[in-house]
Short mmCIF file of C-alpha atoms in Angstrom, two decimals:
data_model
loop_
_atom_site.label_atom_id
_atom_site.label_comp_id
_atom_site.label_asym_id
_atom_site.label_seq_id
_atom_site.Cartn_x
_atom_site.Cartn_y
_atom_site.Cartn_z
CA MET A 1030 -30.70 -21.26 11.77
CA ARG A 1031 -32.09 -18.22 12.92
CA LEU A 1032 -30.50 -15.73 14.99
CA ARG A 1033 -32.68 -14.56 17.25
CA LYS A 1034 -32.86 -10.60 17.24
CA PHE A 1035 -33.56 -8.31 19.82
CA PRO A 1036 -34.64 -4.63 19.04
CA PRO A 1037 -32.61 -1.69 18.51
CA LEU A 1038 -32.52 -0.56 22.39
CA ILE A 1039 -31.69 -3.64 23.61
CA GLN A 1040 -29.03 -4.33 21.49
CA THR A 1041 -27.70 -0.57 22.13
CA SER A 1042 -27.63 -1.78 25.87
CA LEU A 1043 -26.65 -4.66 25.88
CA ILE A 1044 -23.25 -4.03 23.64
CA GLY A 1045 -23.00 -0.95 25.97
CA ALA A 1046 -22.63 -2.80 29.08
CA ALA A 1047 -20.50 -4.80 27.62
CA LEU A 1048 -18.59 -1.65 26.65
CA CYS A 1049 -18.41 -0.21 30.19
CA PHE A 1050 -17.96 -3.59 32.26
CA ALA A 1051 -15.16 -4.98 30.31
CA SER A 1052 -12.06 -5.90 32.22
CA VAL A 1053 -8.51 -4.63 30.33
CA SER A 1054 -6.09 -7.40 30.19
CA SER A 1055 -2.76 -6.98 32.47
CA ALA A 1056 -0.41 -5.25 30.48
CA ALA A 1057 2.16 -8.42 31.34
CA SER A 1058 -0.37 -11.52 29.96
CA ASP A 1059 -0.36 -8.36 26.44
CA ALA A 1060 2.72 -8.46 27.15
CA PRO A 1061 4.88 -10.53 23.54
CA THR A 1062 7.17 -12.86 24.29
CA ALA A 1063 11.08 -12.42 22.59
CA VAL A 1064 9.90 -14.80 19.66
CA GLU A 1065 6.96 -12.91 18.55
CA ILE A 1066 9.82 -9.48 19.12
CA GLU A 1067 11.91 -10.72 17.32
CA LYS A 1068 9.21 -12.15 14.51
CA ALA A 1069 7.89 -8.42 14.77
CA ALA A 1070 11.44 -7.61 14.07
CA GLU A 1071 12.72 -9.08 11.30
CA SER A 1072 8.79 -8.75 10.18
CA PHE A 1073 9.65 -4.81 10.29
CA ASP A 1074 12.80 -5.25 8.79
CA ARG A 1075 11.15 -6.46 5.62
CA GLY A 1076 8.64 -3.77 5.66
CA ARG A 1077 11.87 -0.96 5.43
CA ALA A 1078 13.25 -2.93 3.36
CA ALA A 1079 10.24 -2.51 0.55
CA PHE A 1080 8.94 0.40 0.83
CA ARG A 1081 12.64 1.83 0.44
CA SER A 1082 12.45 -0.09 -2.89
CA GLY A 1083 8.74 1.08 -4.32
CA GLY A 1084 7.40 -2.39 -3.57
CA PHE A 1085 3.77 -0.56 -0.77
CA ILE A 1086 2.07 -3.02 -0.75
CA GLU A 1087 4.92 -6.15 0.56
CA ALA A 1088 5.81 -3.58 2.65
CA ALA A 1089 2.17 -2.40 3.81
CA GLU A 1090 1.86 -6.18 5.29
CA SER A 1091 5.02 -7.36 6.21
CA PHE A 1092 4.00 -3.63 8.54
CA GLU A 1093 0.64 -5.21 9.30
CA ALA A 1094 3.13 -8.35 10.34
CA ALA A 1095 5.64 -6.96 13.00
CA ASP A 1096 1.98 -5.15 14.38
CA ALA A 1097 -0.14 -8.09 15.01
CA TYR A 1098 3.78 -9.33 16.13
CA ALA A 1099 3.94 -6.34 18.92
CA PRO A 1100 2.22 -4.02 18.94
CA SER A 1101 3.37 0.00 17.89
CA SER A 1102 2.57 2.16 17.56
CA ALA A 1103 5.60 2.47 14.82
CA SER A 1104 4.32 -0.83 13.22
CA LEU A 1105 0.53 0.85 12.19
CA ARG A 1106 1.66 3.85 11.59
CA LEU A 1107 4.36 2.43 8.59
CA ALA A 1108 1.29 -0.33 7.59
CA MET A 1109 -0.64 2.90 7.72
CA LEU A 1110 1.19 4.83 5.43
CA SER A 1111 2.45 1.94 3.01
CA ARG A 1112 -1.47 1.69 2.19
CA ALA A 1113 -1.70 5.08 1.94
CA ARG A 1114 1.38 5.59 -0.71
CA ALA A 1115 -0.35 1.76 -2.86
CA GLU A 1116 -3.35 3.79 -3.13
CA GLN A 1117 -5.63 1.99 -1.76
CA PHE A 1118 -7.10 4.23 1.13
CA ASP A 1119 -9.88 1.91 1.62
CA ARG A 1120 -7.24 0.14 4.68
CA ALA A 1121 -5.44 2.63 4.80
CA LEU A 1122 -7.73 4.73 6.69
CA THR A 1123 -9.50 1.76 8.25
CA LEU A 1124 -5.58 1.67 10.04
CA ALA A 1125 -6.28 5.50 10.87
CA ALA A 1126 -8.94 5.22 12.25
CA LEU A 1127 -6.99 2.01 14.40
CA ALA A 1128 -4.57 4.44 15.39
CA LEU A 1129 -7.35 6.34 16.38
CA ARG A 1130 -8.99 4.79 18.92
CA LEU A 1131 -5.35 2.74 20.05
CA TYR A 1132 -2.31 6.03 20.38
CA PRO A 1133 -4.86 8.47 21.50
CA ASP A 1134 -1.61 9.81 24.06
CA GLU A 1135 0.58 10.11 20.63
CA ALA A 1136 0.16 14.00 19.42
CA GLU A 1137 1.57 13.27 15.64
CA LEU A 1138 0.05 9.73 15.09
CA GLN A 1139 -3.26 11.45 15.70
CA LYS A 1140 -2.87 14.20 13.79
CA GLU A 1141 -1.96 11.92 10.59
CA ALA A 1142 -4.70 10.10 10.61
CA THR A 1143 -7.36 12.22 10.93
CA ALA A 1144 -5.10 14.59 8.34
CA LEU A 1145 -5.55 11.02 5.98
CA ILE A 1146 -9.12 10.30 7.01
CA GLY A 1147 -10.24 13.96 5.98
CA ALA A 1148 -8.24 13.32 2.91
CA HIS A 1149 -10.47 10.30 1.67
CA GLU A 1150 -13.38 10.05 3.83
CA ALA A 1151 -16.07 10.93 1.40
CA GLY A 1152 -14.83 9.08 -1.58
CA LEU A 1153 -15.59 6.22 1.18
CA GLY A 1154 -18.04 4.13 2.99
CA GLN A 1155 -17.76 3.89 6.51
CA ILE A 1156 -19.18 1.49 8.83
CA ASN A 1157 -18.68 1.04 12.21
CA ILE A 1158 -18.78 -2.09 14.31
CA ARG A 1159 -20.07 -2.17 18.50
CA CYS A 1160 -19.61 -5.93 19.55
CA ASP A 1161 -21.21 -7.59 22.83
CA GLN A 1162 -17.81 -9.87 23.01
CA PRO A 1163 -14.25 -9.11 21.21
CA CYS A 1164 -15.13 -10.06 17.60
CA LYS A 1165 -12.52 -10.67 14.98
CA LEU A 1166 -13.28 -9.03 11.03
CA LEU A 1167 -13.31 -10.56 7.96
CA LEU A 1168 -14.44 -7.87 5.44
CA ASP A 1169 -15.20 -9.17 1.43
CA ASN A 1170 -12.17 -13.31 1.63
CA LYS A 1171 -10.14 -10.28 3.90
CA LEU A 1172 -8.93 -10.38 7.03
CA VAL A 1173 -9.30 -6.79 8.99
CA HIS A 1174 -5.90 -6.44 10.76
CA GLY A 1175 -6.02 -5.78 14.70
CA ALA A 1176 -6.59 -7.64 17.16
CA GLU A 1177 -10.45 -8.60 18.47
CA ASP A 1178 -11.65 -5.38 19.63
CA TYR A 1179 -15.22 -4.33 21.02
CA GLU A 1180 -15.05 -1.20 17.65
CA ARG A 1181 -14.41 -0.89 15.04
CA THR A 1182 -14.81 1.89 12.23
CA LEU A 1183 -13.87 0.16 8.91
CA TYR A 1184 -13.59 2.24 5.53
CA VAL A 1185 -15.11 0.70 2.47
CA THR A 1186 -15.48 1.27 -1.80
CA PRO A 1187 -19.38 2.34 -2.58
CA GLY A 1188 -20.56 -0.71 -3.20
CA LYS A 1189 -22.02 -4.03 -1.60
CA HIS A 1190 -19.41 -5.48 0.92
CA ARG A 1191 -19.70 -9.34 2.92
CA LEU A 1192 -18.90 -8.61 6.67
CA ARG A 1193 -18.28 -12.18 8.58
CA VAL A 1194 -18.22 -11.30 11.99
CA ASN A 1195 -16.13 -13.91 14.26
CA TRP A 1196 -16.15 -14.40 17.92
CA SER A 1197 -14.22 -16.46 20.66
CA GLY A 1198 -16.63 -20.37 20.62
CA GLY A 1199 -16.78 -20.69 17.16
CA HIS A 1200 -20.30 -17.96 16.07
CA VAL A 1201 -19.65 -16.51 13.02
CA ARG A 1202 -22.00 -14.23 12.32
CA ASN A 1203 -22.13 -12.59 8.06
CA LEU A 1204 -23.70 -10.01 6.91
CA GLY A 1205 -24.09 -7.71 3.35
CA VAL A 1206 -24.01 -4.66 3.86
CA LYS A 1207 -24.32 -1.92 0.57
CA ILE A 1208 -22.86 0.87 1.62
CA GLU A 1209 -22.80 5.13 -0.85
CA ALA A 1210 -19.59 6.74 -0.73
CA GLY A 1211 -20.50 8.92 1.94
CA GLY A 1212 -22.33 7.20 3.66
CA THR A 1213 -22.08 4.91 7.20
CA GLU A 1214 -23.25 1.99 8.64
CA SER A 1215 -23.30 1.42 12.22
CA LEU A 1216 -23.75 -1.89 13.42
CA ASP A 1217 -24.47 -3.09 16.80
CA LEU A 1218 -23.49 -7.21 16.61
CA ILE A 1219 -24.68 -9.95 19.00
CA ALA A 1220 -22.56 -13.16 19.00
CA PRO A 1221 -25.15 -16.59 18.13
CA THR A 1222 -26.34 -18.04 21.13
CA GLU A 1223 -25.02 -21.30 18.49
CA PRO A 1224 -21.92 -21.57 17.73
CA VAL A 1225 -22.77 -22.23 13.91
CA SER A 1226 -22.22 -20.06 10.58
CA GLN A 1227 -24.99 -18.51 8.33
CA GLU A 1228 -25.13 -17.62 4.67
CA THR A 1229 -25.62 -13.62 4.41
CA SER A 1230 -28.71 -13.72 4.07
CA GLU A 1231 -29.29 -10.42 6.31
CA TRP A 1232 -27.97 -7.56 3.85
CA LEU A 1233 -28.78 -3.81 5.15
CA ASN A 1234 -29.77 -1.30 2.50
CA SER A 1235 -29.59 -3.72 -0.60
CA ARG A 1236 -31.10 -6.84 -1.82
CA GLN A 1237 -28.89 -9.97 -1.64
CA ASP A 1238 -26.73 -10.10 -4.72
CA GLU A 1239 -27.53 -12.86 -7.62
CA GLU A 1240 -24.61 -14.34 -6.88
CA SER A 1241 -24.72 -17.81 -4.61
CA ASP A 1242 -23.82 -17.26 -0.40
CA GLU A 1243 -21.60 -21.48 -1.98
CA GLU A 1244 -20.28 -19.33 -5.37
CA TYR A 1245 -18.66 -16.44 -3.37
CA ALA A 1246 -17.17 -18.31 -0.79
CA LYS A 1247 -15.60 -20.45 -3.68
CA LYS A 1248 -13.78 -16.96 -5.24
CA PRO A 1249 -10.71 -17.07 -4.02
CA ALA A 1250 -9.86 -13.57 -1.53
CA GLU A 1251 -9.06 -11.15 -4.22
CA ALA A 1252 -5.61 -10.50 -4.69
CA ASP A 1253 -3.87 -6.99 -3.76
CA GLY A 1254 -2.75 -4.70 -6.98
CA GLY A 1255 -2.01 -1.76 -8.15
CA ARG A 1256 -4.15 0.41 -10.86
CA GLY A 1257 -1.55 0.60 -12.56
CA TRP A 1258 2.73 0.81 -12.96
CA SER A 1259 3.20 4.32 -9.71
CA PRO A 1260 4.33 7.20 -11.13
CA ALA A 1261 7.63 6.40 -8.91
CA VAL A 1262 8.50 4.55 -12.46
CA PHE A 1263 8.20 7.06 -15.79
CA TRP A 1264 9.26 9.57 -13.62
CA THR A 1265 12.23 7.27 -12.91
CA GLY A 1266 12.71 7.54 -16.81
CA VAL A 1267 12.10 10.98 -17.20
CA GLY A 1268 15.81 11.00 -15.29
CA LEU A 1269 16.85 7.90 -16.72
CA THR A 1270 16.56 10.01 -20.44
CA GLY A 1271 18.09 13.14 -19.31
CA ALA A 1272 20.93 11.19 -17.64
CA GLY A 1273 21.02 9.46 -20.87
CA VAL A 1274 20.93 12.67 -22.67
CA VAL A 1275 24.23 14.10 -20.49
CA ALA A 1276 25.43 10.55 -21.04
CA THR A 1277 25.73 10.95 -25.09
CA THR A 1278 26.08 14.71 -25.27
CA ILE A 1279 30.21 14.10 -23.34
CA LEU A 1280 30.66 10.38 -25.76
CA GLY A 1281 29.55 12.71 -28.70
CA VAL A 1282 31.39 15.38 -28.09
CA ARG A 1283 34.60 12.90 -27.45
CA ALA A 1284 33.62 10.85 -30.51
CA ILE A 1285 34.24 14.72 -32.22
CA ASN A 1286 37.84 14.87 -29.93
CA GLU A 1287 40.08 12.09 -29.62
CA PRO A 1288 41.70 11.90 -31.92
CA GLY A 1289 39.80 14.55 -34.07
CA VAL A 1290 39.50 14.68 -37.67
CA ASP A 1291 43.21 16.66 -37.79
CA ALA A 1292 44.70 14.24 -35.84
CA VAL A 1293 43.01 11.20 -38.05
CA ARG A 1294 45.01 12.71 -41.65
CA GLU A 1295 47.94 14.10 -40.72
CA ASN A 1296 48.76 10.20 -38.78
CA CYS A 1297 46.75 8.04 -41.30
CA MET A 1298 47.06 9.20 -44.58
CA GLY A 1299 44.81 6.61 -45.34
CA ASN A 1300 45.08 4.30 -43.68
CA ALA A 1301 42.22 2.28 -41.84
CA ASP A 1302 44.56 0.12 -38.77
CA CYS A 1303 45.89 2.69 -37.68
CA PRO A 1304 45.71 4.11 -33.66
CA GLU A 1305 43.91 7.62 -34.30
CA TYR A 1306 41.24 5.73 -36.38
CA GLN A 1307 40.62 3.28 -34.71
CA GLN A 1308 40.08 5.22 -31.91
CA GLY A 1309 37.68 7.54 -33.21
CA LEU A 1310 35.62 4.63 -34.53
CA GLN A 1311 36.00 2.84 -31.56
CA ASN A 1312 34.63 6.33 -30.12
CA GLN A 1313 32.50 7.22 -32.72
CA THR A 1314 30.58 3.73 -31.90
CA ILE A 1315 30.29 4.05 -27.98
CA ALA A 1316 28.23 6.99 -29.22
CA ASN A 1317 25.89 5.69 -30.98
CA VAL A 1318 25.15 3.19 -28.59
CA ALA A 1319 25.07 5.58 -25.85
CA LEU A 1320 22.47 7.94 -28.32
CA GLY A 1321 20.39 4.40 -29.42
CA ALA A 1322 18.99 3.17 -25.39
CA THR A 1323 18.72 6.75 -24.63
CA VAL A 1324 16.22 6.58 -27.01
CA ALA A 1325 15.52 3.56 -26.91
CA VAL A 1326 14.37 4.25 -22.58
CA GLY A 1327 12.83 7.94 -24.01
CA VAL A 1328 10.14 6.07 -26.24
CA LEU A 1329 8.95 3.38 -23.07
CA THR A 1330 9.00 6.31 -20.40
CA VAL A 1331 5.97 8.50 -23.12
CA VAL A 1332 4.90 4.19 -23.56
CA THR A 1333 4.92 4.62 -19.64
CA GLY A 1334 3.68 7.25 -18.41
CA ALA A 1335 0.38 8.12 -21.13
CA TRP A 1336 -0.59 4.37 -21.26
CA LEU A 1337 0.49 1.96 -18.09
CA THR A 1338 1.46 4.20 -14.83
CA ASP A 1339 -1.86 5.05 -13.02
CA TRP A 1340 -1.43 9.37 -12.77
CA GLY A 1341 -5.86 8.72 -11.05
CA GLY A 1342 -5.79 12.89 -11.19
CA LYS A 1343 -3.78 12.71 -7.28
CA LYS A 1344 -1.09 14.63 -7.74
CA LYS A 1345 -2.84 16.59 -5.21
CA GLU A 1346 -3.21 13.97 -2.87
CA THR A 1347 0.62 12.56 -3.76
CA ALA A 1348 1.14 16.15 -2.72
CA LEU A 1349 -0.74 15.66 0.72
CA LEU A 1350 1.30 12.42 1.57
CA SER A 1351 4.48 14.31 0.78
CA LYS A 1352 3.68 16.84 2.99
CA GLN A 1353 2.17 14.68 6.08
CA PHE A 1354 4.93 11.96 5.58
CA GLY A 1355 8.19 14.11 4.89
CA LYS A 1356 10.17 12.45 6.61
CA VAL A 1357 9.76 9.26 4.11
CA GLU A 1358 11.55 10.09 0.59
CA MET A 1359 12.22 8.05 -2.11
CA GLN A 1360 13.76 9.25 -4.87
CA PRO A 1361 15.57 7.34 -8.08
CA MET A 1362 19.22 6.27 -8.23
CA LEU A 1363 20.69 5.68 -11.36
CA GLY A 1364 24.86 3.63 -10.73
CA PHE A 1365 27.94 2.66 -12.81
CA ALA A 1366 29.26 0.73 -10.39
CA ASP A 1367 28.76 -2.86 -11.44
CA GLY A 1368 27.68 -0.80 -15.20
CA PRO A 1369 24.84 0.97 -15.94
CA GLY A 1370 22.64 0.16 -12.87
CA LEU A 1371 18.36 2.23 -12.01
CA GLY A 1372 16.87 1.81 -8.72
CA LEU A 1373 14.75 3.30 -5.68
CA SER A 1374 16.69 5.04 -3.06
CA GLY A 1375 14.67 6.05 0.22
CA LYS A 1376 15.20 7.12 4.33
CA PHE A 1377 12.97 7.17 7.97
#
């Protein structure tokens, strides 16, 4: 069944009227329950732990869950930051746009969101959506974070995308859009008169892919994932290699001086079983093991930096993010309490 279409001018007028006369829910009805607040706190804690360990995608998902349970500018900001640190700039900018809309009075958040959008919008496409009734969105089979709303701004990678718009009562509309880097599309959408779902028969600025909608629907949603290891892994290897060099040097000096060649000659007189000789042999073995481990870590670090790290030419972007979000610090951590250990430490 084909959906009834209105002329653009009429669509805009209808949606504008809906936006002007939409009632605002009372604070009491929108307030999260005690159970939701508890779940939000748990998700927020998981997000902080994941962020500190460098799991930025997991952190973003946890912060978004916290924001869904109990909306807050803190959860939304950290979700935005986590997506940016994971280099998912399309999703980071979409969250930034949501923050600009929801929290206009928070100057610091507005500044950070605006800076993030300004730094990366040139490489993405922008889709501005206005619905006649509050709607939820799915982009390429992924739920767009945020509550039902009349207006949303999405940032997407250049190319073709499928957009699913959901209204209450089972009303659904599926659209396809092709967009280029730096391009903008504005969609004024009116809910279908009947609660039926249609195939993606409406494509904007493009023809539909050869792949049918039925085949597309069977494909699982693309899993979040990085395009390579984070540069933090490489720099951690560099730090660990440097620590290994220092440790190997100290152990080498100890192997030479404890007990020392003269002490061995004087006390052992060719006896391989004397304590001084055995101590020197043990110290030499420890130094050799440390040297081998340091060389191995160094080689692995070189391989990681050359082939496994997603540098992506983003040194300026990394510096910008560090400047924008200086309250969050991440650094390698080397510990010896229960044997040598490698990790990441961080703080908000």
